[in-house]
Coordinates of C-alpha atoms in Angstrom, one line a residue:
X18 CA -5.8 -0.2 -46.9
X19 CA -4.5 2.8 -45.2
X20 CA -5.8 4.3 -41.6
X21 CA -8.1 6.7 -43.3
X22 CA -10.1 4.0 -44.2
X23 CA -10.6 3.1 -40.3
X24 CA -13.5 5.6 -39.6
X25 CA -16.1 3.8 -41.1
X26 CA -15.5 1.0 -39.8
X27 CA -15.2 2.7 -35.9
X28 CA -18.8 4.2 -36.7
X29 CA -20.6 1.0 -38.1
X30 CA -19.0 -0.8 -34.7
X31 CA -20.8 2.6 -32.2
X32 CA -23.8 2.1 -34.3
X33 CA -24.1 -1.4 -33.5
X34 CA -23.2 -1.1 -29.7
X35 CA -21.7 -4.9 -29.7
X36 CA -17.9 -5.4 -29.0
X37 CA -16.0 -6.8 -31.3
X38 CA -17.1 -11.0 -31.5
X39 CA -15.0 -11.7 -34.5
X40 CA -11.6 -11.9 -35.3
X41 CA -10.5 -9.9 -38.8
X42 CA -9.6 -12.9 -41.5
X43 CA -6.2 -12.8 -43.2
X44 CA -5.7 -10.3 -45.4
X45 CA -7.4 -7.5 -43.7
X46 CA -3.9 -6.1 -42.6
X47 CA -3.2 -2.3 -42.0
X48 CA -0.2 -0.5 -42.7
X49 CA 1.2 0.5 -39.6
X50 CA 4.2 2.5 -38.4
X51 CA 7.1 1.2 -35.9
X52 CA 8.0 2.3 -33.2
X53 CA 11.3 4.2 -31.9
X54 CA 11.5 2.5 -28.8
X55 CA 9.9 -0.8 -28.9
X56 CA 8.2 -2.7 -25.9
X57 CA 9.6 -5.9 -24.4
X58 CA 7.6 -8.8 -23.5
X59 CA 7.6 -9.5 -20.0
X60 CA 9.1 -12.6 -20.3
X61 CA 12.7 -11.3 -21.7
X62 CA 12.7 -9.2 -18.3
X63 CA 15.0 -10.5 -15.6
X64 CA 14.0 -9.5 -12.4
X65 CA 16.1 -9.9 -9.1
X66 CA 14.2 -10.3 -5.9
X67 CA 16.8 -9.6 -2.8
X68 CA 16.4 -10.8 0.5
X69 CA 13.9 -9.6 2.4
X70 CA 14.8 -6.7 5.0
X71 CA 13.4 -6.5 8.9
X72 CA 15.3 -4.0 11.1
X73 CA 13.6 -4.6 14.5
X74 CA 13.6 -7.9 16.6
X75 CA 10.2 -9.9 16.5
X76 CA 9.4 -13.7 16.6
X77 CA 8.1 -13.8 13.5
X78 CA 11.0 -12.4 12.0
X79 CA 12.0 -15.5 9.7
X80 CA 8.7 -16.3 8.8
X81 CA 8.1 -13.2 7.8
X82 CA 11.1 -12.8 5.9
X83 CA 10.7 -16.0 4.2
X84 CA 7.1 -15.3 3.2
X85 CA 7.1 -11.8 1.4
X86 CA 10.0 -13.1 -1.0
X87 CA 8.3 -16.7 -1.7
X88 CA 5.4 -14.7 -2.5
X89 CA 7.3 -11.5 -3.9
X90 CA 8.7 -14.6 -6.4
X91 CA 5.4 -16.1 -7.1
X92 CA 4.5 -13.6 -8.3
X93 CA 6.6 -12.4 -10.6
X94 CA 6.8 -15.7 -12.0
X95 CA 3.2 -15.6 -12.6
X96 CA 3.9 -12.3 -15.3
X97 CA 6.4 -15.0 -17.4
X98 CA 9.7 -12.3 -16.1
X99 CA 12.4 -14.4 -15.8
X100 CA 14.1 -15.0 -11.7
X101 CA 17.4 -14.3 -10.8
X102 CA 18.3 -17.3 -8.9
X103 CA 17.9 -16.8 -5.4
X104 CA 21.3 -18.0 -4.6
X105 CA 23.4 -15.3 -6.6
X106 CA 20.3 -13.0 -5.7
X107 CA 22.1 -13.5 -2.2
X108 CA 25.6 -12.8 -3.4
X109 CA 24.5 -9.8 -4.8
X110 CA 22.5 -7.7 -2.2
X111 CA 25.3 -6.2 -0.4
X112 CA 26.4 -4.9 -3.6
X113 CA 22.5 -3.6 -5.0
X114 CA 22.0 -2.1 -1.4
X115 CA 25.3 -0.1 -2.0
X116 CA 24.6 1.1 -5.5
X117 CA 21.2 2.0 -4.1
X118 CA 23.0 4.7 -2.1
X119 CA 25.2 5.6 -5.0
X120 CA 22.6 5.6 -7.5
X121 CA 24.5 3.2 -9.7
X122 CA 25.2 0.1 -10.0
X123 CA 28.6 -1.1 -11.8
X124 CA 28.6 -4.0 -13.0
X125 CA 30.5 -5.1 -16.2
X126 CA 29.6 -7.6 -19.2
X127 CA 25.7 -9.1 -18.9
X128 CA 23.4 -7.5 -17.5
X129 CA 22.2 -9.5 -14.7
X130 CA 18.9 -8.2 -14.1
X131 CA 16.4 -5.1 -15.6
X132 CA 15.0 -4.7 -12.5
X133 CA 15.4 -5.4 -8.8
X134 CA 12.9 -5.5 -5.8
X135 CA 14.3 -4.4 -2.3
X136 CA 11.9 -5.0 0.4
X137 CA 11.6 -4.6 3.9
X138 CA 9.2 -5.3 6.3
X139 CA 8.5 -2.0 8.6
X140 CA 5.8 -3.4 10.9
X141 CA 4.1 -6.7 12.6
X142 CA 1.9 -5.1 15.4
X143 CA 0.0 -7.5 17.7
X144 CA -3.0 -6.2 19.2
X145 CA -5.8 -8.3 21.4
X146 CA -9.1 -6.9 23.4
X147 CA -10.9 -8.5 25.6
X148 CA -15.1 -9.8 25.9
X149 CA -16.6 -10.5 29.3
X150 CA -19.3 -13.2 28.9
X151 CA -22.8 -12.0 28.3
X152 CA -26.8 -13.1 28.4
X153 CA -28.8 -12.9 25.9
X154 CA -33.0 -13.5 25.2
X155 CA -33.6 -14.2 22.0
X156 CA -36.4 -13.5 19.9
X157 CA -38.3 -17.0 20.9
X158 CA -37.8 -16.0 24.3
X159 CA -34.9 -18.2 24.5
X160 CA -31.5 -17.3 26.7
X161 CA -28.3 -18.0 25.1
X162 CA -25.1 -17.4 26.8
X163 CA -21.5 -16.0 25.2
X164 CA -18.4 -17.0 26.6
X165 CA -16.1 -14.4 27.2
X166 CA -13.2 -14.4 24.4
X167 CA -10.4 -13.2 23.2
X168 CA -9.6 -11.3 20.1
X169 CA -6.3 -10.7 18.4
X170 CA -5.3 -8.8 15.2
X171 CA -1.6 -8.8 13.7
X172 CA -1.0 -6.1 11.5
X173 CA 1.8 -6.5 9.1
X174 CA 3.8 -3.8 6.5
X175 CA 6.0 -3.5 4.4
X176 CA 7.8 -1.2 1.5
X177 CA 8.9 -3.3 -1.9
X178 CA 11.2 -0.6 -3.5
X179 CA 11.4 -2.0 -7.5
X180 CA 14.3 -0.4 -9.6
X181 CA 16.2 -0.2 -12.6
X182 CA 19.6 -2.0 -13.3
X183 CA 22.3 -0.6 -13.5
X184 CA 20.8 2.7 -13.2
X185 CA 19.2 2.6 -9.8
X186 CA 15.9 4.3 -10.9
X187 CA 13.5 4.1 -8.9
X188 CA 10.7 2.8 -10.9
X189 CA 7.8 2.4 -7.9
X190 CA 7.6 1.9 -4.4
X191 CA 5.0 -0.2 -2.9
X192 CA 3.3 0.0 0.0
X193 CA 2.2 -3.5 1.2
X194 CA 0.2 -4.1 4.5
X195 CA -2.4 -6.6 5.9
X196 CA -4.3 -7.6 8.6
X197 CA -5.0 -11.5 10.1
X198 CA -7.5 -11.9 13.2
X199 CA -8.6 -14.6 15.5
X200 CA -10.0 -15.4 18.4
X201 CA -10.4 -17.5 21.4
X202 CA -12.5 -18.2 24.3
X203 CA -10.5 -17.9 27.8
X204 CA -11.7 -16.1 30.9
X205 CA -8.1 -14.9 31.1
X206 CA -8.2 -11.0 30.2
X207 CA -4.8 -10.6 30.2
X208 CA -5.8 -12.9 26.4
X209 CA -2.0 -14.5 26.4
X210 CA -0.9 -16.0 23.0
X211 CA 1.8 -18.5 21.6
X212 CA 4.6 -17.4 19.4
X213 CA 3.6 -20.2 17.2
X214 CA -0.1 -18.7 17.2
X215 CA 1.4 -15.2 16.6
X216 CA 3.9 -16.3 13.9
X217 CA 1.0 -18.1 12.0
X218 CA -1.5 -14.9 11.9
X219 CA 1.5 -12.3 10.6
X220 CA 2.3 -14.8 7.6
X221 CA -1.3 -14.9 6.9
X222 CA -1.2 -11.6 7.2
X223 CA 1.9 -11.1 5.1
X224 CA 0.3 -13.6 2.4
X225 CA -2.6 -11.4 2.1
X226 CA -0.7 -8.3 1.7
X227 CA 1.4 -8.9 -1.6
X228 CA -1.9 -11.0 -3.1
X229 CA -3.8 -8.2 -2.6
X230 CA -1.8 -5.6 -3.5
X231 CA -2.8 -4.7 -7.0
X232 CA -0.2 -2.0 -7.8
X233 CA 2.2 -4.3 -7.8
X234 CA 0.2 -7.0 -10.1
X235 CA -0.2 -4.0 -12.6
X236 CA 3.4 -3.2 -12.9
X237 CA 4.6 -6.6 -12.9
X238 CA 1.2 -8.1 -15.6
X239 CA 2.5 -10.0 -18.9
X240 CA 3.5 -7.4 -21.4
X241 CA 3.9 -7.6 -25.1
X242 CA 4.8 -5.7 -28.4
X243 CA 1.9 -5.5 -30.7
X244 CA 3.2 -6.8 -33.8
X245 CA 0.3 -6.2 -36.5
X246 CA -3.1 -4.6 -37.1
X247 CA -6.4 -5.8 -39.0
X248 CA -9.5 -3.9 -40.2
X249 CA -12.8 -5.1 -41.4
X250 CA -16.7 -4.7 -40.7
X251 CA -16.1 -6.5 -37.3
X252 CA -13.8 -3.8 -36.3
X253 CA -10.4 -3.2 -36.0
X254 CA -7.9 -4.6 -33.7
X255 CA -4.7 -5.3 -33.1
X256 CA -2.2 -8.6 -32.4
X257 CA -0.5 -8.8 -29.7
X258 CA 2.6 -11.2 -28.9
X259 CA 0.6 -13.1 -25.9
X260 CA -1.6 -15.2 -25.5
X261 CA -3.0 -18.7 -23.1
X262 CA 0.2 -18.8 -21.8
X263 CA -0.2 -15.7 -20.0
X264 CA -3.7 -16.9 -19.4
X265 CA -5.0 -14.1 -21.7
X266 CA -9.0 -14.8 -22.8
X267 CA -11.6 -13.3 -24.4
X268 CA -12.7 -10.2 -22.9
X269 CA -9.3 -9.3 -21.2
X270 CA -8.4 -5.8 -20.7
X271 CA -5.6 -4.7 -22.2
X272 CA -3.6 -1.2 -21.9
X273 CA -2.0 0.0 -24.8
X274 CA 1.2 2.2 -24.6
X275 CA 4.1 3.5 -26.3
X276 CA 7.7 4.2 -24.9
X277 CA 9.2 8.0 -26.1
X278 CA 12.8 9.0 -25.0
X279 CA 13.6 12.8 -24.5
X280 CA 16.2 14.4 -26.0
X281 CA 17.5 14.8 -22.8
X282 CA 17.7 10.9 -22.5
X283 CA 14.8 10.2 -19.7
X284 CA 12.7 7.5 -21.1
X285 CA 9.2 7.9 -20.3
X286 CA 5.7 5.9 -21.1
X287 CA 2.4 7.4 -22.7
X288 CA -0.6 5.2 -22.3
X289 CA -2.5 4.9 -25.3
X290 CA -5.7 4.0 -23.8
X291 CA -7.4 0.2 -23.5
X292 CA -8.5 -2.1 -25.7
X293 CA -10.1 -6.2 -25.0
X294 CA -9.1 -9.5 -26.2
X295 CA -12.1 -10.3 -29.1
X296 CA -15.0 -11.9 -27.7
X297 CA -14.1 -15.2 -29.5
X298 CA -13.4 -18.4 -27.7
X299 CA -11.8 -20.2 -30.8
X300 CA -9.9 -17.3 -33.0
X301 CA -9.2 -14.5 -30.7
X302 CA -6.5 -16.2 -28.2
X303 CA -4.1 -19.2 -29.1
X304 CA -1.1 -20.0 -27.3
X305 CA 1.4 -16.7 -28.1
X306 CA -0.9 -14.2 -29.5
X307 CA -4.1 -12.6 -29.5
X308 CA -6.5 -9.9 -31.5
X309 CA -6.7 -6.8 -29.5
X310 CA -9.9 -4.7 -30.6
X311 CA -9.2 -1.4 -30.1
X312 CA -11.0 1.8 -30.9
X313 CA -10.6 4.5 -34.1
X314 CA -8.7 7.2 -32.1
X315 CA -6.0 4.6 -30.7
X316 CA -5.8 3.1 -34.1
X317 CA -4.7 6.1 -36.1
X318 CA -2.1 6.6 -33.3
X319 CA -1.0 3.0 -32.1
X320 CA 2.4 1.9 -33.9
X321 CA 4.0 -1.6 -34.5
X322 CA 6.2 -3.1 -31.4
X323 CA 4.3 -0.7 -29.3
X324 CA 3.1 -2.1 -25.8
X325 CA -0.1 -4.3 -24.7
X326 CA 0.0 -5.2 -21.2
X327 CA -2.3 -6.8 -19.3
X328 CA -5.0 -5.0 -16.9
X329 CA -4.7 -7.3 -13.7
X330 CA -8.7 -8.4 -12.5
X331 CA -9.4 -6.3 -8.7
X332 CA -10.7 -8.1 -6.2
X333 CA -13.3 -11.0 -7.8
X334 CA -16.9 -10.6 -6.4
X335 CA -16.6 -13.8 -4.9
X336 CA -13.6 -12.9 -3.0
X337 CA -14.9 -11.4 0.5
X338 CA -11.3 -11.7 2.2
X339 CA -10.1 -9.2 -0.8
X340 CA -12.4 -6.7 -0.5
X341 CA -12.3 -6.6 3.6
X342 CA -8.6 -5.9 3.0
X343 CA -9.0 -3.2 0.0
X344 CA -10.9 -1.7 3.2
X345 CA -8.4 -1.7 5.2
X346 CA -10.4 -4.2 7.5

């Protein structure tokens, strides 16, 4: 069956108005065309995570430090990218800082890495304000009394700079940045605070600012080629070389693109559009692939080894902590 055969199909499914609750049985294949350039899955990318950068003296220095790569690491392991290992990730940064200047890095025989994050942490800015105590009648008539207190807020930023190897390219640069707060009853208005105290609130701050960062959970989400396409009355759709083990489920978005190369050499990506994992718990997900429905537009252009990558979930309603820092509160 060719793709000319697909719009009856793509009209019966908009007549109906359900997604797609059924996965295509064997035999339902479509011809499909391959692709010039096609898509890795994310977990043949080597990524190199350098140490982190801070170019101003603070006590939090370390911690910081050691938090935004721990957590830079995290999670790109969480994507299924292979890690450099942090020890030759060491060797290497004078070198990848260099070749950031040059805008090339030589380096013969295997490539050690397709990408490489350079990150440095820009600001940690302590700030407190002060509450005198206060009286209060309530609304049973009541007095209730507030001690005076203390509040603090640590700011924290940073820039992750993630680029090509050996070419240097810069691929995207991050802006990551947080807030932690606390406070503490004292009739001191001068509000003085512990290193220690300090130190804990900017790595909670620095914690909050690469979980919630979603630009960098949407470059970094599991990738894969898709690697065959079915049609029948439940739709059409698409299978796609991931699966549980990216934590893939029914109902996952999915953003479909292809990879084109100008003659001038610049490689460059044009997304497709999005499709979801079927809406079957038994047939649509097992452990390395998945079915993909998609709609009749993206399956008369969509092309074998072209790339499905995960869209990352924003914020979860039930996640106040997320949202307050999406508004930068």
């Amino acid at each position: 069956m060719f793709k000319k055969g697909l719009v009856a199909v793509a009209l019966t499914t908009a007549l109906t108005g359900c997604g797609v609750t059924a996965v295509c049985p064997p035999g339902t294949e479509i011809e499909m065309e391959t692709a010039g350039i096609p898509a890795k899955a994310s977990d043949e990318l080597k990524v190199i995570v350098l140490p982190v950068d801070m170019e101003f003296k603070d006590a939090a220095k370390g911690r910081l430090q050691t938090v935004f790569r721990n957590d830079l690491e995290a999670t790109i392991e969480g994507t299924g990218a292979k890690l450099v290992d942090r020890k030759l990730a060491n060797k290497l940064k004078g070198e990848i800082k260099l070749a950031e200047q040059s805008g090339r890095y030589n380096k013969s025989g295997v490539p050690i890495a397709d990408l490489a994050v350079i990150t440095e942490v820009t600001a940690s800015n302590l700030s407190s304000s002060f509450s005198e105590a206060y009286s209060y009648e309530n609304d049973d008539g009541e007095t209730k009394y507030v001690p005076a207190k203390c509040t603090f807020t640590t700011e924290v930023k940073a820039v992750a700079k993630v680029v090509s190897l050996p070419d240097m390219n810069l691929v995207q640069r991050i802006e990551l940045g947080a807030s932690d707060y606390s406070s503490t009853e004292t009739n001191n208005s001068r509000c003085p605070i512990s290193n220690a105290q300090y130190t804990g609130m900017a790595s909670e701050a620095a914690e909050k600012a690469v979980a919630y960062n979603f630009e960098l959970q949407k470059l970094l989400a599991p990738s894969a080629p898709v690697t065959a396409m079915r049609q029948c009355e439940a739709g059409t759709m698409v299978k796609v070389a991931m699966g549980s083990k990216k934590k893939l489920e029914p109902g996952t978005d999915i953003t479909l693109s292809q990879i084109h190369k100008s003659d001038e050499g610049d490689v460059e990506t044009y997304t497709l559009g999005e499709g979801y994992v079927v809406k079957h718990e038994q047939d649509a997900v097992k452990p390395n692939f998945s079915w993909v429905a998609i709609d009749e537009e993206m399956s008369l252009r969509i092309r074998k080894g072209d790339s499905a990558k995960v869209v990352p979930e924003e914020c979860p309603i039930l996640n106040p902590l997320c949202h307050l820092n999406q508004l930068g509160l």
